[in-house]
Coordinates of C-alpha atoms and ligand atoms in Angstrom, one line a residue:
M1 CA 160.3 69.5 -125.6
I2 CA 161.5 67.2 -128.4
N3 CA 160.3 63.6 -128.2
R4 CA 162.7 60.7 -127.5
N5 CA 163.3 58.3 -130.4
P6 CA 161.0 55.4 -129.5
C7 CA 163.7 53.0 -130.8
I8 CA 165.9 53.9 -127.8
T9 CA 163.0 53.0 -125.5
N10 CA 162.9 49.6 -127.2
L11 CA 166.5 48.9 -126.3
K12 CA 167.0 46.3 -123.6
A13 CA 168.3 48.0 -120.4
G14 CA 172.1 48.6 -120.5
Y15 CA 174.7 47.5 -123.0
L16 CA 176.4 44.3 -121.9
F17 CA 180.0 45.6 -121.5
P18 CA 179.1 48.7 -119.4
E19 CA 177.2 46.4 -117.1
V20 CA 180.2 44.1 -116.7
A21 CA 182.4 47.1 -116.1
K22 CA 179.9 48.4 -113.5
R23 CA 179.9 45.1 -111.6
R24 CA 183.7 45.1 -111.7
R25 CA 183.8 48.7 -110.3
E26 CA 181.4 47.8 -107.5
F27 CA 183.5 44.7 -106.6
A28 CA 186.7 46.8 -106.7
A29 CA 185.2 49.5 -104.4
V30 CA 184.6 46.9 -101.8
H31 CA 187.9 45.0 -102.3
P32 CA 190.4 47.9 -103.0
D33 CA 193.5 45.7 -102.4
V34 CA 192.7 43.0 -104.8
K35 CA 194.3 42.8 -108.3
I36 CA 191.4 42.1 -110.6
I37 CA 192.3 40.5 -114.0
S38 CA 190.0 40.9 -117.0
L39 CA 189.3 38.1 -119.3
G40 CA 186.1 39.9 -120.1
I41 CA 185.9 42.2 -123.0
G42 CA 187.4 41.8 -126.4
N43 CA 189.7 44.8 -126.2
T44 CA 193.3 44.2 -127.4
T45 CA 196.2 44.7 -124.9
E46 CA 199.4 44.3 -126.8
P47 CA 201.3 47.2 -128.5
V48 CA 201.1 47.6 -132.3
L49 CA 204.1 45.8 -133.7
P50 CA 207.0 47.8 -135.1
Y51 CA 206.6 47.6 -138.8
I52 CA 202.9 48.4 -138.7
N53 CA 203.5 51.1 -136.2
T54 CA 206.1 52.7 -138.5
G55 CA 203.3 52.8 -141.1
L56 CA 201.1 54.8 -138.8
V57 CA 204.0 57.2 -137.8
E58 CA 204.9 57.7 -141.4
G59 CA 201.3 58.4 -142.3
A60 CA 201.2 61.1 -139.6
R61 CA 204.6 62.5 -140.7
R62 CA 203.4 62.9 -144.3
L63 CA 200.5 65.0 -143.3
G64 CA 203.0 67.6 -142.2
T65 CA 204.4 67.9 -145.7
V66 CA 203.1 69.7 -148.8
E67 CA 203.8 66.6 -151.0
G68 CA 202.4 64.1 -148.6
Y69 CA 199.3 66.0 -147.3
S70 CA 195.9 64.5 -148.0
G71 CA 192.4 65.4 -147.0
Y72 CA 189.0 63.6 -147.4
Q73 CA 189.3 60.1 -149.0
D74 CA 185.7 59.0 -149.1
E75 CA 185.6 55.3 -149.7
G76 CA 189.2 54.9 -148.8
L77 CA 192.7 54.9 -150.4
A78 CA 192.6 53.1 -153.7
A79 CA 195.9 51.3 -152.9
L80 CA 194.4 50.0 -149.6
R81 CA 191.3 48.7 -151.3
E82 CA 193.4 47.0 -154.0
K83 CA 195.5 45.3 -151.4
I84 CA 192.5 44.1 -149.4
S85 CA 191.0 42.7 -152.6
S86 CA 194.2 40.9 -153.6
I87 CA 195.2 39.6 -150.1
F88 CA 191.9 38.6 -148.7
Y89 CA 189.8 37.9 -151.8
N90 CA 192.3 36.7 -154.5
G91 CA 191.6 40.0 -156.4
R92 CA 188.1 39.0 -157.2
F93 CA 186.6 42.4 -156.2
T94 CA 187.1 45.7 -157.9
I95 CA 188.0 48.6 -155.6
D96 CA 184.5 50.1 -155.9
E97 CA 183.2 47.0 -154.2
I98 CA 185.5 47.5 -151.1
F99 CA 184.7 50.4 -148.7
I100 CA 187.2 51.4 -146.1
S101 CA 185.6 52.1 -142.7
D102 CA 186.5 53.2 -139.2
G103 CA 185.7 49.7 -138.0
A104 CA 183.4 46.8 -138.5
K105 CA 181.0 47.8 -135.7
C106 CA 180.5 51.2 -137.2
D107 CA 179.6 49.7 -140.5
I108 CA 177.3 47.1 -139.0
G109 CA 175.3 50.0 -137.5
R110 CA 175.3 52.0 -140.7
L111 CA 174.5 49.1 -143.0
Q112 CA 171.0 49.0 -141.5
M113 CA 170.2 52.2 -143.5
L114 CA 170.1 50.2 -146.6
F115 CA 167.0 48.4 -145.5
G116 CA 165.1 50.6 -143.1
A117 CA 162.6 50.1 -140.4
G118 CA 160.4 47.1 -140.5
T119 CA 163.1 44.8 -141.9
K120 CA 162.9 41.3 -140.5
I121 CA 166.2 40.3 -138.7
A122 CA 167.7 36.9 -138.0
V123 CA 170.7 36.6 -135.6
Q124 CA 172.7 33.7 -134.3
D125 CA 171.9 33.3 -130.7
P126 CA 174.2 34.0 -128.8
S127 CA 175.6 36.9 -130.8
Y128 CA 177.7 40.1 -130.7
P129 CA 175.2 42.6 -129.2
V130 CA 175.4 45.2 -131.9
Y131 CA 173.5 43.1 -134.4
V132 CA 170.4 43.2 -132.2
D133 CA 170.8 46.6 -130.6
G134 CA 171.8 48.2 -133.9
S135 CA 168.6 46.7 -135.5
V136 CA 166.4 48.0 -132.7
L137 CA 168.0 51.5 -132.9
A138 CA 167.4 51.5 -136.7
G139 CA 163.7 50.7 -136.0
A140 CA 164.0 47.4 -137.8
A141 CA 162.4 45.7 -134.8
G142 CA 160.0 47.2 -132.4
G143 CA 159.0 46.3 -128.9
W144 CA 160.3 44.1 -126.2
E145 CA 158.8 40.6 -126.0
G146 CA 160.1 38.5 -123.1
S147 CA 163.4 37.0 -124.1
G148 CA 163.7 38.6 -127.5
Y149 CA 162.7 41.6 -129.6
A150 CA 159.6 41.3 -131.8
G151 CA 160.8 41.3 -135.4
I152 CA 164.1 39.6 -134.5
T153 CA 164.4 35.9 -135.0
Y154 CA 166.9 34.2 -132.8
L155 CA 168.8 31.3 -134.3
P156 CA 170.0 29.2 -131.4
C157 CA 173.6 27.9 -131.7
T158 CA 174.2 25.4 -129.0
P159 CA 176.3 22.3 -128.4
E160 CA 173.3 20.2 -129.6
N161 CA 173.5 21.7 -133.1
D162 CA 177.3 22.0 -133.1
Y163 CA 176.8 25.8 -132.9
F164 CA 175.3 26.0 -136.4
P165 CA 171.7 27.2 -136.5
N166 CA 168.6 25.5 -137.9
I167 CA 168.4 27.3 -141.3
E168 CA 164.7 26.5 -141.4
L169 CA 164.1 29.2 -138.8
I170 CA 165.4 32.0 -141.1
P171 CA 162.4 34.1 -142.2
Q172 CA 161.9 34.9 -145.9
N173 CA 163.4 38.2 -147.1
S174 CA 165.2 38.9 -143.9
L175 CA 168.6 40.4 -143.0
V176 CA 170.7 37.7 -141.5
Y177 CA 173.7 38.5 -139.2
F178 CA 176.3 35.8 -139.2
C179 CA 179.6 35.8 -137.5
S180 CA 182.5 33.3 -138.0
P181 CA 184.8 32.8 -136.2
N182 CA 182.0 33.6 -133.8
N183 CA 181.9 36.0 -131.0
P184 CA 181.1 34.9 -128.3
T185 CA 181.2 31.1 -128.9
G186 CA 184.5 30.9 -130.8
A187 CA 182.9 28.4 -133.2
V188 CA 184.0 28.5 -136.8
S189 CA 181.6 27.5 -139.5
T190 CA 182.8 25.0 -142.1
R191 CA 182.6 25.4 -145.8
T192 CA 179.7 22.9 -145.9
Q193 CA 177.8 24.8 -143.3
L194 CA 178.3 28.2 -145.0
A195 CA 177.2 26.6 -148.3
V196 CA 173.9 25.6 -146.5
L197 CA 173.5 29.1 -145.2
I198 CA 174.1 30.7 -148.6
K199 CA 171.7 28.4 -150.3
A200 CA 169.0 29.2 -147.8
A201 CA 169.7 32.9 -148.2
V202 CA 169.4 32.8 -152.0
D203 CA 166.3 30.6 -151.8
K204 CA 164.6 32.8 -149.2
G205 CA 165.6 36.2 -150.7
C206 CA 167.7 37.1 -147.7
L207 CA 170.8 39.2 -147.3
I208 CA 173.6 38.1 -145.0
V209 CA 175.8 40.5 -143.2
F210 CA 178.8 38.3 -142.6
D211 CA 181.1 39.5 -139.8
A212 CA 184.6 38.1 -140.4
A213 CA 186.4 40.3 -137.8
Y214 CA 188.3 37.3 -136.4
S215 CA 189.2 35.6 -139.7
E216 CA 192.9 36.1 -139.1
F217 CA 192.7 33.8 -136.0
I218 CA 191.8 30.8 -138.2
R219 CA 194.6 28.3 -138.2
N220 CA 192.8 25.3 -139.6
S221 CA 193.2 25.8 -143.4
S222 CA 190.1 23.8 -144.2
L223 CA 187.9 26.5 -142.5
P224 CA 186.8 29.4 -144.7
K225 CA 188.2 32.8 -143.8
T226 CA 185.7 34.7 -145.9
I227 CA 182.2 33.9 -147.0
Y228 CA 183.2 34.6 -150.6
E229 CA 185.1 31.3 -150.6
I230 CA 181.6 29.8 -151.1
D231 CA 179.8 29.9 -154.4
M232 CA 177.0 32.4 -154.8
A233 CA 178.0 34.4 -151.7
D234 CA 178.4 37.5 -153.9
R235 CA 174.7 37.3 -154.7
C236 CA 173.6 37.3 -151.1
A237 CA 176.3 38.6 -148.7
I238 CA 178.0 41.7 -147.5
E239 CA 181.2 41.0 -145.5
V240 CA 182.5 43.3 -142.8
N241 CA 186.0 43.0 -141.5
S242 CA 188.5 44.9 -139.3
F243 CA 192.1 45.6 -138.5
S244 CA 191.2 45.9 -134.8
K245 CA 192.0 42.4 -133.5
P246 CA 194.7 41.2 -136.0
A247 CA 196.7 44.4 -136.0
G248 CA 195.9 45.8 -132.6
F249 CA 193.9 48.7 -134.2
T250 CA 191.0 48.7 -131.7
G251 CA 191.9 52.3 -130.8
V252 CA 193.3 53.3 -134.2
R253 CA 190.0 52.4 -136.0
L254 CA 190.1 50.8 -139.4
G255 CA 188.0 48.2 -141.1
W256 CA 186.3 47.5 -144.4
S257 CA 183.1 46.2 -145.9
V258 CA 182.7 44.3 -149.2
V259 CA 179.5 45.1 -151.0
P260 CA 179.6 43.2 -154.3
K261 CA 178.0 44.7 -157.4
A262 CA 176.1 41.5 -157.9
L263 CA 174.0 42.2 -154.9
K264 CA 170.5 43.4 -155.8
Y265 CA 167.3 44.3 -153.9
A266 CA 164.0 42.6 -154.6
G267 CA 163.3 45.4 -157.2
G268 CA 166.6 44.8 -159.0
E269 CA 168.3 48.0 -157.8
S270 CA 172.0 47.9 -156.9
I271 CA 172.9 47.6 -153.2
N272 CA 176.5 48.6 -154.0
A273 CA 175.3 51.9 -155.5
D274 CA 173.1 52.7 -152.5
W275 CA 175.9 51.9 -150.1
S276 CA 178.2 54.2 -152.0
R277 CA 175.5 56.9 -151.8
I278 CA 175.0 56.4 -148.0
A279 CA 178.7 56.1 -147.2
G280 CA 179.3 59.3 -149.2
T281 CA 176.5 61.1 -147.4
I282 CA 177.0 60.3 -143.7
F283 CA 180.6 59.1 -143.5
N284 CA 183.7 61.0 -144.5
G285 CA 186.1 58.1 -144.6
A286 CA 188.6 56.5 -142.2
S287 CA 191.6 58.5 -140.9
N288 CA 194.3 58.7 -143.4
I289 CA 196.9 57.9 -140.7
A290 CA 195.0 54.7 -139.9
Q291 CA 194.9 53.8 -143.6
A292 CA 198.7 54.3 -143.8
G293 CA 198.9 51.8 -140.9
G294 CA 196.6 49.5 -142.8
L295 CA 198.7 49.6 -145.9
A296 CA 201.8 48.7 -143.8
A297 CA 199.8 45.9 -142.1
L298 CA 199.2 44.3 -145.5
D299 CA 202.9 44.4 -146.6
D300 CA 204.7 41.1 -146.2
E301 CA 206.4 42.3 -143.0
G302 CA 203.0 43.6 -141.7
L303 CA 201.3 40.3 -142.4
K304 CA 204.1 38.5 -140.5
E305 CA 203.3 40.8 -137.5
I306 CA 199.6 40.1 -137.8
R307 CA 200.5 36.4 -137.6
R308 CA 202.7 37.0 -134.6
L309 CA 200.1 39.0 -132.7
T310 CA 197.2 36.6 -133.4
D311 CA 199.5 33.7 -132.5
F312 CA 200.2 35.4 -129.2
Y313 CA 196.5 35.7 -128.3
L314 CA 195.9 32.2 -129.5
G315 CA 198.6 31.1 -127.1
N316 CA 196.6 32.8 -124.3
A317 CA 193.5 31.1 -125.4
K318 CA 195.3 27.7 -125.2
L319 CA 196.2 28.4 -121.6
I320 CA 192.7 29.4 -120.6
R321 CA 191.2 26.4 -122.4
A322 CA 193.6 24.0 -120.7
A323 CA 192.8 25.5 -117.3
L324 CA 189.1 25.1 -117.8
L325 CA 189.4 21.6 -119.2
K326 CA 191.5 20.7 -116.1
L327 CA 188.5 21.8 -114.0
G328 CA 186.3 19.5 -116.0
I329 CA 184.5 22.4 -117.7
N330 CA 183.3 21.7 -121.2
C331 CA 184.3 24.4 -123.6
I332 CA 184.8 25.2 -127.3
G333 CA 186.6 27.9 -129.2
G334 CA 190.1 29.2 -128.5
D335 CA 191.8 27.2 -131.3
N336 CA 190.8 29.3 -134.3
S337 CA 189.4 32.3 -132.4
P338 CA 190.4 34.3 -129.3
Y339 CA 187.2 33.4 -127.4
I340 CA 186.5 30.3 -125.2
W341 CA 182.9 29.5 -124.6
A342 CA 182.6 27.5 -121.3
Q343 CA 179.5 25.6 -120.3
F344 CA 178.1 25.7 -116.8
P345 CA 175.0 23.5 -117.2
G346 CA 172.0 24.5 -115.2
R347 CA 173.6 27.6 -113.8
D348 CA 172.7 31.2 -114.3
S349 CA 175.6 32.9 -116.2
W350 CA 175.5 36.1 -114.2
E351 CA 175.7 34.1 -111.1
V352 CA 178.7 32.2 -112.4
F353 CA 180.2 35.5 -113.5
S354 CA 179.9 36.7 -109.8
Q355 CA 181.4 33.4 -108.5
I356 CA 184.5 33.7 -110.7
L357 CA 184.9 37.4 -109.8
E358 CA 184.5 36.9 -106.1
K359 CA 186.5 33.7 -105.8
C360 CA 189.2 34.3 -108.4
Y361 CA 189.1 38.0 -108.9
V362 CA 188.8 37.4 -112.7
V363 CA 186.3 39.3 -114.8
T364 CA 184.6 37.3 -117.6
T365 CA 181.5 37.9 -119.7
P366 CA 178.2 36.1 -118.8
G367 CA 176.9 34.2 -121.8
A368 CA 173.3 35.4 -121.2
G369 CA 174.3 38.9 -122.2
F370 CA 174.8 37.7 -125.7
G371 CA 171.3 36.3 -126.1
P372 CA 168.9 33.7 -124.5
A373 CA 170.9 30.7 -125.8
G374 CA 174.0 32.1 -123.9
Q375 CA 172.4 31.3 -120.5
G376 CA 174.5 28.8 -118.6
F377 CA 177.7 29.8 -120.5
I378 CA 180.6 32.1 -119.8
R379 CA 182.8 33.8 -122.4
F380 CA 186.5 33.9 -121.7
S381 CA 188.5 36.4 -123.8
A382 CA 192.2 35.7 -124.7
F383 CA 193.0 39.4 -125.0
G384 CA 195.4 40.0 -122.1
H385 CA 199.1 40.3 -121.1
R386 CA 200.6 36.8 -120.8
E387 CA 201.5 37.2 -117.1
D388 CA 197.9 38.2 -116.3
V389 CA 196.5 35.3 -118.3
E390 CA 198.8 32.9 -116.5
E391 CA 197.9 34.3 -113.1
A392 CA 194.2 34.2 -114.0
C393 CA 194.6 30.5 -115.0
K394 CA 196.3 29.8 -111.6
R395 CA 193.4 31.4 -109.8
L396 CA 190.8 29.6 -111.8
S397 CA 192.1 26.3 -110.5
T398 CA 190.6 27.3 -107.2
L399 CA 187.2 27.9 -108.6
F400 CA 185.5 24.8 -107.1
Ligands
PLP1 N1 182.6 42.3 -134.9 C1 182.8 41.5 -133.9 C2 182.2 40.1 -134.0 C3 183.4 41.9 -132.7 O1 183.6 41.1 -131.7 C4 183.9 43.2 -132.7 C5 184.7 43.7 -131.5 O2 184.7 43.1 -130.5 C6 183.7 44.0 -133.8 C7 183.1 43.5 -134.9 C8 184.2 45.4 -133.8 O3 185.2 45.7 -134.7 P1 185.7 47.1 -134.9 O4 186.7 47.4 -133.8 O5 186.4 47.1 -136.2 O6 184.6 48.1 -134.9

């Protein structure tokens, strides 16, 4: 028989969210009468708002007409790429530096193809699991070594370093995953911090994959919404972004990656040209219906709806944060991001997860699932209906 890809063997057992779902199912089976509320995963819950939804509906309708029909669109609709450049990047990128995707996570997985097996990886610890698992699947790191994968350098982000890692730890010539606003901690890097990161990347010959999937939740205008607000970023960073959380497109599937033409490999070859080649080879573009929705989302009316939707989730975050602070639990995030990172010093995070589930019937995400430095933390997600979040907050008051 055919051999199993050894990279799959190298994956740590179970992806975090299926494990959380399994524990929820097991609890529900034993307590069938209990209404469990999830503040666990980062899935959106609120309907797509009307103007953006009309864009989706119109996109579907046009497909049924001779004049409006369209087929493959490869890197994406030119109009959408132009709009993304002008709205998010002040028009500084040409449309062939912007690639429309079916979501940030999908591109994060595919981008590894640019670098291949054996690439050194550095990740914030804790981090969104796909950076590590995607790297292992791509063969960029082999073998399981205690608390981390060989070939992957964990960059602890803790209260002690204000959730910004020690840049000295980043290996030469590595691929660095960086997420701000961060999932799971909710921390947002400042301009000064990102400038330090970029300088280190340029000096050390690293490439940063900057995940800005939560940038539309930033309310503090002094915080950078894109890495390209910082000088020299176009020489060392690819940015991935998404319509999932701001527009409620988690199921619609639409995102983009910026791959500047200034990016070069060690040998001087163009990373943009290679990405164009890879994208054209293994990806046939995002759904044209989703792209019609994306175009609507970037109209003035659509942008207002994005603001309304992100404000709603930030309102949830405020309630959760207040409930936790009332209990005397230290937490960060929730002000410029939909995640709240709560500290339970000296406790095992899976054990705290179980306590919250059993006592409050609320599902959360154990911090240890996001990396070794997540031990002792719980992530609360603000994605939920308001009445559920209010009820969860009421229940949390009985935690101790
Ligand atoms: N990046 C981060 C940091 C996320 O938390 C998520 C989803 O939770 C994604 C990317 C996935 O984005 P998309 O739905 O566009 O694949």
